Backbone as a ProteinNet text record, in pm:
[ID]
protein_1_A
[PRIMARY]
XXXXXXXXXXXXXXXXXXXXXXXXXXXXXXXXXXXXXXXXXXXXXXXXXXXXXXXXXXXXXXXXXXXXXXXXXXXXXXXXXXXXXXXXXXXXXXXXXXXXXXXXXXXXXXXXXXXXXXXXXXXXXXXXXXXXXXXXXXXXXXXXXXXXXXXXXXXXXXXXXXXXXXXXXXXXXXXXXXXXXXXXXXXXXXXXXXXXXXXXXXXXXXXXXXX
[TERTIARY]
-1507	-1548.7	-1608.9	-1557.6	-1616.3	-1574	-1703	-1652.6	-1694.8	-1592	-1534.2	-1648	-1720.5	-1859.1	-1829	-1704.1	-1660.3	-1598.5	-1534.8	-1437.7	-1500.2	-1503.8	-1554.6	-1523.8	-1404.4	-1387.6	-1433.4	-1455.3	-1543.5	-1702.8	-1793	-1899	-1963.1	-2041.1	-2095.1	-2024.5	-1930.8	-1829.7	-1890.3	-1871.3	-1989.8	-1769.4	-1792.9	-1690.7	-1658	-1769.4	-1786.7	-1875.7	-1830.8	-1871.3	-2000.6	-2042.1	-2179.1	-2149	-2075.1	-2048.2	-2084.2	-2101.5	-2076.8	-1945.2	-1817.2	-1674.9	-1635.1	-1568.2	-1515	-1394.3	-1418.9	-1292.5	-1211.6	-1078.4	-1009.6	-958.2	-935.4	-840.3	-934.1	-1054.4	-1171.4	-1224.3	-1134.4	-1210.6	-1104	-1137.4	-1019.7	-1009.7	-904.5	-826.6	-832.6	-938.3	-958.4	-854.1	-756	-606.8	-604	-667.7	-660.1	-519.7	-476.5	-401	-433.7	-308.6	-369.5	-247.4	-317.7	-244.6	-191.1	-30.8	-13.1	-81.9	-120.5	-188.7	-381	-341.2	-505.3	-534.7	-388.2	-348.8	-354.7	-323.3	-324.6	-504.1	-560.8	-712.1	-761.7	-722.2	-778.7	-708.4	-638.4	-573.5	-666.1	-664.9	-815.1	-871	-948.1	-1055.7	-1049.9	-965.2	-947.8	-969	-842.9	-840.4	-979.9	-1052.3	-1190.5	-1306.3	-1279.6	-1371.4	-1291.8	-1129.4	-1126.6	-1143.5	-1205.5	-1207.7	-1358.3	-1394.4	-1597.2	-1615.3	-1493.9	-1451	-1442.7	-1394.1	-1344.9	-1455.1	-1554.6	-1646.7	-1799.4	-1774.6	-1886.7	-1871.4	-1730.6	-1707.8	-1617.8	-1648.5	-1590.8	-1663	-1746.6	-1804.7	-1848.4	-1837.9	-1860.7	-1729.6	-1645.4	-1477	-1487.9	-1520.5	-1468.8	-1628.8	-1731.8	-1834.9	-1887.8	-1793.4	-1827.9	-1768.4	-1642.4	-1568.7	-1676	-1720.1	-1827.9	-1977.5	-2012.1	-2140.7	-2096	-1979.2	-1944.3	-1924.3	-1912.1	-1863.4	-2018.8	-2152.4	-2230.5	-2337.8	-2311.1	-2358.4	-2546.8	-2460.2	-2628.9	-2575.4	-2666.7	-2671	-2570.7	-2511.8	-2480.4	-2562.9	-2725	-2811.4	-2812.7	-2832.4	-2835	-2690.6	-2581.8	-2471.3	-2418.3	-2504.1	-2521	-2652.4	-2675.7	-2777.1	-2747.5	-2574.1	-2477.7	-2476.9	-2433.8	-2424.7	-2574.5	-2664	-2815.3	-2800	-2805.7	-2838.7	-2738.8	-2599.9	-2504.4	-2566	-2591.1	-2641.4	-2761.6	-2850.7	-2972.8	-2952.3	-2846.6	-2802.7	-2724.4	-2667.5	-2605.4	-2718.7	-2836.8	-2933.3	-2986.3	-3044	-3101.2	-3046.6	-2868.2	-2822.9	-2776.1	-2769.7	-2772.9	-2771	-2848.1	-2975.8	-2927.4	-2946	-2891.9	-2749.3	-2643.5	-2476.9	-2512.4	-2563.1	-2591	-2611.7	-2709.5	-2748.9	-2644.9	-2537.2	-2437.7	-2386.7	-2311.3	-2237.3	-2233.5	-2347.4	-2395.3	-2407.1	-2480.7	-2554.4	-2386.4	-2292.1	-2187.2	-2047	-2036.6	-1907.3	-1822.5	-1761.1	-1672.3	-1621.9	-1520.6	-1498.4	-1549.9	-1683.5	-1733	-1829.4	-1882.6	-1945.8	-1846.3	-1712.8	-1614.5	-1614	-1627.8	-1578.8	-1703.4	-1825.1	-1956.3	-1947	-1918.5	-1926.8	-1818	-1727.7	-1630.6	-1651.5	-1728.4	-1811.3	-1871.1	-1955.4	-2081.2	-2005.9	-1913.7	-1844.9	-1783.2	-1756.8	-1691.6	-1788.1	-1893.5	-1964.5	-2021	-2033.4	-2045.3	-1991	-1852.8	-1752.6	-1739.3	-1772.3	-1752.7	-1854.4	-1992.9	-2143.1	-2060.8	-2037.6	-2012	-1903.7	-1808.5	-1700.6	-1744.6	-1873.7	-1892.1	-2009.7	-2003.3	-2100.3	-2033.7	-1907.4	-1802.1	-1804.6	-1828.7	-1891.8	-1977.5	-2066.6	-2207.7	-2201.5	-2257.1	-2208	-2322.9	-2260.7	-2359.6	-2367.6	-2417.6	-2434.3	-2535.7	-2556.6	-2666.6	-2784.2	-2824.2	-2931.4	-2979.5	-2907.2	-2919	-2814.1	-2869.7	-2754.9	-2798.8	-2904.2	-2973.7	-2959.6	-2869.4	-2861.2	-2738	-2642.3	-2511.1	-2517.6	-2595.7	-2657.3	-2736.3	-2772.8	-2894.5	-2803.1	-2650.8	-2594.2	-2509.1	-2431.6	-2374.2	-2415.1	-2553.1	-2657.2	-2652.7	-2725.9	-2741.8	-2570.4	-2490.7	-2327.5	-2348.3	-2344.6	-2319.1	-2389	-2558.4	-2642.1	-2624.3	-2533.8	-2533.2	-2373.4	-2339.2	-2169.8	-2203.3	-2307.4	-2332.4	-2355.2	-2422.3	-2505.2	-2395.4	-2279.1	-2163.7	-2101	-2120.9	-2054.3	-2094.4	-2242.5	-2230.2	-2143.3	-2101.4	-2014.3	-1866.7	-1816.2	-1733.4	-1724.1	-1822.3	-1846.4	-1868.8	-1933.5	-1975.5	-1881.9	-1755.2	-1673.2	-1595.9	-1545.6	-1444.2	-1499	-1612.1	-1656.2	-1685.3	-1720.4	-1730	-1605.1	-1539.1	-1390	-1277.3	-1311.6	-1252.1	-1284.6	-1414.9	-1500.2	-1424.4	-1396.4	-1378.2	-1235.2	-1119	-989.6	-890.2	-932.4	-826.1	-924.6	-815.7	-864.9	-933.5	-940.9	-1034.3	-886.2	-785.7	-735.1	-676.1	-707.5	-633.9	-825.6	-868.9	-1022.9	-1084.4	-1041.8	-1070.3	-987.2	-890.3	-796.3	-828	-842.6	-844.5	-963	-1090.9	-1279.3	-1180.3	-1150	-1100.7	-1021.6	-946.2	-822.9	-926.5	-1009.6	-1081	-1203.2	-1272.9	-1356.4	-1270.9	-1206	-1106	-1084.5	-1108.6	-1031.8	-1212.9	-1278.2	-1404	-1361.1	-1342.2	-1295.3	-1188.9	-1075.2	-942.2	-974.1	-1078.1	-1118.2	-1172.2	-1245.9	-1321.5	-1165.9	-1106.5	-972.7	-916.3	-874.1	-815.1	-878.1	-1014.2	-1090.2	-1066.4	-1083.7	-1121.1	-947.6	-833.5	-697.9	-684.5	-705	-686.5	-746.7	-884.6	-966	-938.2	-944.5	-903.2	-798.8	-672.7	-532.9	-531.2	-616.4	-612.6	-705.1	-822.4	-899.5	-825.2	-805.3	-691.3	-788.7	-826.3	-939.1	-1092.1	-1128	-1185.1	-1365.7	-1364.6	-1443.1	-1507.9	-1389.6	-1427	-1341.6	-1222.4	-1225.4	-1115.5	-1085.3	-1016	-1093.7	-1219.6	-1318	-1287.3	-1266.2	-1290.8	-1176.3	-1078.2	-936.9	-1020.8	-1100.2	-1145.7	-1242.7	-1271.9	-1378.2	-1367.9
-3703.9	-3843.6	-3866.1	-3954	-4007.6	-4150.7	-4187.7	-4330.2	-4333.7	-4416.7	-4410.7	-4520.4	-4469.6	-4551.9	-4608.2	-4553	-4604.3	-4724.3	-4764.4	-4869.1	-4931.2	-5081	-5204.8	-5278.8	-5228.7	-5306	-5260.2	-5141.5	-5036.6	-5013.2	-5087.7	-5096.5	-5166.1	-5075.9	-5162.2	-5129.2	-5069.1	-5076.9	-4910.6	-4926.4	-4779.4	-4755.6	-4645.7	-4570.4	-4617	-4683.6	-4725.8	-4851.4	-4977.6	-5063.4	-5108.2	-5241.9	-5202.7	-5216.1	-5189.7	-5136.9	-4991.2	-4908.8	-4780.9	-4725.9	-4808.6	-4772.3	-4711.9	-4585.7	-4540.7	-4614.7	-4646.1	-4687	-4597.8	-4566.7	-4503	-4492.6	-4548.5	-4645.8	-4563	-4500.2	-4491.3	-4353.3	-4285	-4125.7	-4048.1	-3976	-3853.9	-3733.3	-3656.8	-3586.3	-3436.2	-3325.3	-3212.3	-3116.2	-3070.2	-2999.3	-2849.9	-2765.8	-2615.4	-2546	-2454.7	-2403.9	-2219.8	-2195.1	-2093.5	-1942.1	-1911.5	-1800.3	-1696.5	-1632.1	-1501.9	-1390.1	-1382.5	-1308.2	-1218.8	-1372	-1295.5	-1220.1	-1173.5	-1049.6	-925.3	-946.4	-807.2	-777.1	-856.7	-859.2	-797.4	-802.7	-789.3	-637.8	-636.4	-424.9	-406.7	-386.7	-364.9	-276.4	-427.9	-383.7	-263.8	-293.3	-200.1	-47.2	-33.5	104.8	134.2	54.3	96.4	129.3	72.6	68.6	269.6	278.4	408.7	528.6	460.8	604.7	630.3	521.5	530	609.1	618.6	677.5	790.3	824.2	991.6	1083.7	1002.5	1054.6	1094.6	997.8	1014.5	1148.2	1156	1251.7	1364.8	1392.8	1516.3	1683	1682.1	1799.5	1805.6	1678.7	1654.3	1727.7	1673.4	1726.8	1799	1916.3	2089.6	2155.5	2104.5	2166.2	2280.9	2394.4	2535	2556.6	2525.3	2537.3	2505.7	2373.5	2339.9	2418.7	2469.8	2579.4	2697.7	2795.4	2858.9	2863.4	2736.4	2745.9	2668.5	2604.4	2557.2	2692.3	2779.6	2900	2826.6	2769.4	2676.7	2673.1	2659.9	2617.9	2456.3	2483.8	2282.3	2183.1	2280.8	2080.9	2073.7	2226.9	2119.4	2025.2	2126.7	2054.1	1851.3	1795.3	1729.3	1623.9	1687.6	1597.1	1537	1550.9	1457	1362.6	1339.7	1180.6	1157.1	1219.1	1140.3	1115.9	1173.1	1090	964.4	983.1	879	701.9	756.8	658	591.1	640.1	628.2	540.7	588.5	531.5	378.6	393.3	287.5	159.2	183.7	137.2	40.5	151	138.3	-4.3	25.7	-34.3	-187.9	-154.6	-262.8	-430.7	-446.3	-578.6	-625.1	-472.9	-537.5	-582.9	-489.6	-542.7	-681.5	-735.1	-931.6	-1005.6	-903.5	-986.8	-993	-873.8	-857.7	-1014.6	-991.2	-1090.3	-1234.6	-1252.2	-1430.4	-1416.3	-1317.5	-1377.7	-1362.6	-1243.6	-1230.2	-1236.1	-1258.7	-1307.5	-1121.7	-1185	-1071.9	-953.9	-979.5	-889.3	-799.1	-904.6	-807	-678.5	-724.5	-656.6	-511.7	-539	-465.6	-366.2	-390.1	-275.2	-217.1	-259.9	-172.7	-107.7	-140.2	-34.6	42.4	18	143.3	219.6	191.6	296.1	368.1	311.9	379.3	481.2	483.4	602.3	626.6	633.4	757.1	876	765.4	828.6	978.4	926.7	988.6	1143.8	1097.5	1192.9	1310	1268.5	1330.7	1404.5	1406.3	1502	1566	1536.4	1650.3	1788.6	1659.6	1786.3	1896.5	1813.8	1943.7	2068.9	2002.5	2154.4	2252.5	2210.7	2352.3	2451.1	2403.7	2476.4	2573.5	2530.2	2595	2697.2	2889.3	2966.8	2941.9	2945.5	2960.7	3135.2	3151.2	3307	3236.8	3315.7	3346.2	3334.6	3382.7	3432.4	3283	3256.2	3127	3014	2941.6	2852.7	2662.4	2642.8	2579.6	2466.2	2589.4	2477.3	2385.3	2432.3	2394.2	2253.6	2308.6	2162.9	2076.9	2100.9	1977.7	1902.6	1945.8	1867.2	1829.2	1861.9	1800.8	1675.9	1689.7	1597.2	1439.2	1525.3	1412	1285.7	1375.6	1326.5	1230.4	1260.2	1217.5	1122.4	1134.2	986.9	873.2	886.1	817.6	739	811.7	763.3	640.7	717.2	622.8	473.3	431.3	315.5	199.3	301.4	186.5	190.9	250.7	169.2	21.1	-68.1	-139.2	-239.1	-237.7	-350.3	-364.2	-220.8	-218.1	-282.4	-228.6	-277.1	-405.1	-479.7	-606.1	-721.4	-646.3	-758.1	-854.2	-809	-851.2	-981.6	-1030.8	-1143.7	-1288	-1206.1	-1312.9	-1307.2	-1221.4	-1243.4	-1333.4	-1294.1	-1398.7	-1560.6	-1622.2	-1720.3	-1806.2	-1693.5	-1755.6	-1760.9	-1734.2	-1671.9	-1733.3	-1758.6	-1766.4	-1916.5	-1974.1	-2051	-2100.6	-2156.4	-2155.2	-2099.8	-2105.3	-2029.9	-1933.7	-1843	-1684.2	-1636.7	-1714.2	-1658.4	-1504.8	-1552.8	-1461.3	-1330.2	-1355.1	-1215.4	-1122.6	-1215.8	-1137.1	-1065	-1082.9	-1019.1	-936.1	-967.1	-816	-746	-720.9	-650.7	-556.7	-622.7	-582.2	-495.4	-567.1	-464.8	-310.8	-359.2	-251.4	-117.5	-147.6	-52.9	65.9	61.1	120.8	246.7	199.4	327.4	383.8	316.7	396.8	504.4	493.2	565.7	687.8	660.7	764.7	870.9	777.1	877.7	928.4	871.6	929.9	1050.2	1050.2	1151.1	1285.7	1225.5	1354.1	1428.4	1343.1	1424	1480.2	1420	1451	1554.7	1570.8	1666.7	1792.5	1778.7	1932.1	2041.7	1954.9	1956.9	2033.3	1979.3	2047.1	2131.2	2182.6	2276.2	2377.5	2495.8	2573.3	2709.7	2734.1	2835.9	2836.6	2972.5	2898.8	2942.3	3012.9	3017.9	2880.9	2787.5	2686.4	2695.8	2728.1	2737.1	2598.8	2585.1	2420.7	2332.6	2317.2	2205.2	2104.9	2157.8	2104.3	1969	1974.7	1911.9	1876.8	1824	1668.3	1617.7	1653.8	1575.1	1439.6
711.1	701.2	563.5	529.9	334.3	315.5	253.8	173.9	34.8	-14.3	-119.2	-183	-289.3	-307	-436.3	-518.9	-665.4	-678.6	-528.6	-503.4	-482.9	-560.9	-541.7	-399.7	-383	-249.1	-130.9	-148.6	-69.2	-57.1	-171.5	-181	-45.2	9.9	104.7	256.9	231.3	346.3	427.3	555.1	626.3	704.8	754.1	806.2	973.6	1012.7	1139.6	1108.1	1201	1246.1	1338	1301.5	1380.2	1541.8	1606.3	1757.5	1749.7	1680.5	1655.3	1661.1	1685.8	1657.5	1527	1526.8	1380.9	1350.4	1218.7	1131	1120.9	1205.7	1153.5	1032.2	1002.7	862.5	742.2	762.8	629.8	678.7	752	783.9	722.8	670.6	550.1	674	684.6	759.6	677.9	711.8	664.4	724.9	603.2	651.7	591.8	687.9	638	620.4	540.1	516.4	584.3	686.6	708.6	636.6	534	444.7	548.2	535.5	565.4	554.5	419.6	360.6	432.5	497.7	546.2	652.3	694.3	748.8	735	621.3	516.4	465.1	490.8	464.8	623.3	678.4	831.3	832.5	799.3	821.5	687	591	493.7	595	602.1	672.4	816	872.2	974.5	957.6	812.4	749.5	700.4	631.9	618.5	696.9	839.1	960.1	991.6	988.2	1041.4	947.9	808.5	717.2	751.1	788.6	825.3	922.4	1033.8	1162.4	1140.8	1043.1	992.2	957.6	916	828.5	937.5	1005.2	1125.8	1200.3	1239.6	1332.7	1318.6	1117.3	1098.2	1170.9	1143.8	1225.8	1388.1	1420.3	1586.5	1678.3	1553	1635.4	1678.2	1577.5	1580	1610.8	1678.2	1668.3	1635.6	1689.7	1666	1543	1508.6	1386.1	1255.5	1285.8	1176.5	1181.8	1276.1	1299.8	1264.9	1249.1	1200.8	1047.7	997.6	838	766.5	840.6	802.3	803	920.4	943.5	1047	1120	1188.5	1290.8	1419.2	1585	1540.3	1721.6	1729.9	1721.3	1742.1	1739.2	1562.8	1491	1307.8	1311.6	1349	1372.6	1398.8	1475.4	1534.7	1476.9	1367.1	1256.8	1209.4	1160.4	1071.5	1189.5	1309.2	1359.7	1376	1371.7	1437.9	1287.2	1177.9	1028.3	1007.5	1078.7	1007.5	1101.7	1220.8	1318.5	1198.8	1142.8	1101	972.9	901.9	748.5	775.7	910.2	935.6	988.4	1042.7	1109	937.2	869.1	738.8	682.1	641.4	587.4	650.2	774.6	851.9	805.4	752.8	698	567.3	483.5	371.2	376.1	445.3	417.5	454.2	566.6	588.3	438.7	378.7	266.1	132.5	153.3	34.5	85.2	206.6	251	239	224.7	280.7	56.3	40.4	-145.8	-235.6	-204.7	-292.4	-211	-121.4	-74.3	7.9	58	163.5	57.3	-45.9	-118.8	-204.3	-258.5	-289.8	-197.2	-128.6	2.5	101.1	67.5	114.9	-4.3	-132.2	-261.3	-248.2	-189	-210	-154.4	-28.9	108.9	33.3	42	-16.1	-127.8	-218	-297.3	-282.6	-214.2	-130.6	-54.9	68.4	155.5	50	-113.5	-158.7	-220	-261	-294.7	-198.3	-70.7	14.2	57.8	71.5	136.6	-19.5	-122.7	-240.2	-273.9	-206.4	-216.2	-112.1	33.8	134.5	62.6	26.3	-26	-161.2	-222	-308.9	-213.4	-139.1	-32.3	-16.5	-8	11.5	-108.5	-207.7	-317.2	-311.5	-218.2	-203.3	-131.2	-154.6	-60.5	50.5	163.5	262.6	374.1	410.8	508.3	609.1	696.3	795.6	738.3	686.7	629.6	482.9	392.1	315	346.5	453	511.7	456.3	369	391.2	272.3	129.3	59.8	71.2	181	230.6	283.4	400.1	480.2	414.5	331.7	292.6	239.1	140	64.7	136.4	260.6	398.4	427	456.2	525.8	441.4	282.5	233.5	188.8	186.7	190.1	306.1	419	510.3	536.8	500.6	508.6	404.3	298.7	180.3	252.1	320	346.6	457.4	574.7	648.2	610.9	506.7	467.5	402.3	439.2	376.8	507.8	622.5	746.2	809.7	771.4	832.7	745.2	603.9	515.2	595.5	666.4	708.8	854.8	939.9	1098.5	1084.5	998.7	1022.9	950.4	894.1	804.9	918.7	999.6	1157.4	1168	1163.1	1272.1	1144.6	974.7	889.6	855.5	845.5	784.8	844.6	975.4	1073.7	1051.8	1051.3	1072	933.9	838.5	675.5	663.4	708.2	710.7	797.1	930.6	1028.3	1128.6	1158	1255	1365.3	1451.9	1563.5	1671.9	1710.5	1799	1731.4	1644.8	1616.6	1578.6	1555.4	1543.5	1600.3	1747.2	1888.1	1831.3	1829.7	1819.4	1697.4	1619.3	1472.8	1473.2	1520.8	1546.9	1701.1	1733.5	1873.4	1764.4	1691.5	1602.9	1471.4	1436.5	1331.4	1408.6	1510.6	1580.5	1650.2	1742.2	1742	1662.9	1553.9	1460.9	1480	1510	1519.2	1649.7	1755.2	1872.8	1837.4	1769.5	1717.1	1669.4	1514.2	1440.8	1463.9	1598.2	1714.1	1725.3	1827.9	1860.6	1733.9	1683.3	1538.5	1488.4	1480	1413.5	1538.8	1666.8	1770.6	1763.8	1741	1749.2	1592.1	1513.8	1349.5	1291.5	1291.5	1283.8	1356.6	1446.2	1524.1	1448	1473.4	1421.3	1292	1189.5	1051.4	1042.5	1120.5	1121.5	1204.5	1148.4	1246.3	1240.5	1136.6	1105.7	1168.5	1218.9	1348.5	1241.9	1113.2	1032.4	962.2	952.6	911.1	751.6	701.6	592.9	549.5	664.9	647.6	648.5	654.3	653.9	543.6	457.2	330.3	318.2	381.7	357.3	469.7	570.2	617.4	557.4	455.5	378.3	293.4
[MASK]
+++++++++++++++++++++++++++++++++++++++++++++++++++++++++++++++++++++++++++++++++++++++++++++++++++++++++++++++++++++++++++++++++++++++++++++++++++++++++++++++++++++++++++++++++++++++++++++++++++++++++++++++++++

C-alpha cells in the first residue's frame, strides 16, 4: 500500500475512503520472485550442517578405536561431545547476532572457517606422539580442535529457519526449514556408517583420514 505524494493529483488523496473502504485503484501489488537458485543455497547449507555432523561424532563412532589411538578410558573419550555440546551452547547467541548485524552469507563463511579451523588443530594431534604413560599432550590438542569446531555449529544449525523466512515463500517455507533441519540427524547416520567403515585399524591409525 503507497501513495503517491509527488502527484499533484494525488495530493491529499488517502488509499481508503472515509467509510474505511480501500481504494483499490491506489494500493501497489508486492510481486516476489521466487529464484531456482535458492535451492542450491538450501543443499549448502545442508552439506554444512553434515560436515558439523562428522566432526561431532568422529570419535563417538569408533569409541574403543579412538581410546586406543588417544591412549585414554571412554569417559576422556566422550569429552569431545560433552565439549562440542558446550562450544555449540557458547556460540549459540552470538551466530543470532552474525545473522540479524551481517546477513546469511556472511554468517555461513564464518561458521565455515571456524569448523576448518577446527578439524585442522584435531588433525595436527595426529602429529603428536601419544603412549600410555604421556597421553595428554594428544588430547588436549583433540579437545581444543574439537571445541573451536563446535562454535561454528550453531551458524550452521540455525541457518534452515532464516534462510527459509528470506528465500522461499509462505507455501514451500515449511518444507525447505524440515529439508535444511533434516540434514542435522542425516549427519548423525552418516557419521555412525562412514566413520566406522574407514577406521579398519583397530589401533586407531586410520583416525587421521576422519579428521
Amino acid at each position: 500500500m503507497a501513495t503517491n505524494l509527488d502527484s499533484k493529483s494525488n495530493i491529499g488523496k488517502l488509499p481508503y475512503n472515509l467509510t474505511g473502504q480501500t481504494n483499490k485503484s491506489d494500493m501497489v501489488e508486492e510481486n516476489y520472485v521466487m529464484y531456482k537458485r535458492r535451492w542450491i543455497g538450501m543443499f549448502a547449507i545442508c552439506l554444512l550442517n553434515i560436515s558439523t555432523g562428522l566432526v561431532w561424532l568422529t570419535f563417538n563412532a569408533v569409541p574403543q578405536i579412538s581410546s586406543n589411538w588417544l591412549h585414554t578410558g571412554w569417559s576422556d573419550t566422550n569429552l569431545s561431545v560433552i565439549l562440542y555440546f558446550s562450544g555449540s551452547i557458547v556460540a549459540s547467541s552470538f551466530s543470532g547476532f552474525v545473522f540479524e548485524k551481517f546477513g546469511i552469507k556472511k554468517a555461513l563463511m564464518l561458521g565455515g572457517i571456524i569448523n576448518i579451523v577446527g578439524t585442522w588443530t584435531r588433525y595436527f594431534a595426529s602429529f603428536i606422539e601419544s603412549t600410555e604413560e604421556s597421553n595428554e599432550a594428544r588430547m588436549a590438542v583433540v579437545l581444543i580442535g574439537q571445541f573451536v569446531a563446535a562454535t561454528g555449529q550453531p551458524f550452521f544449525l540455525n541457518a534452515p529457519p532464516k534462510y527459509a523466512a528470506v528465500w522461499f515463500s509462505d507455501s514451500s517455507r515449511a518444507i525447505a526449514t524440515t529439508i535444511g533441519s533434516l540434514s542435522s540427524p542425516i549427519a548423525a547416520a552418516i557419521a555412525m556408517t562412514v566413520i566406522p567403515a574407514i577406521n579398519r585399524d583397530v589401533n586407531g591409525e586410520d583416525m587421521p583420514m576422519t579428521f
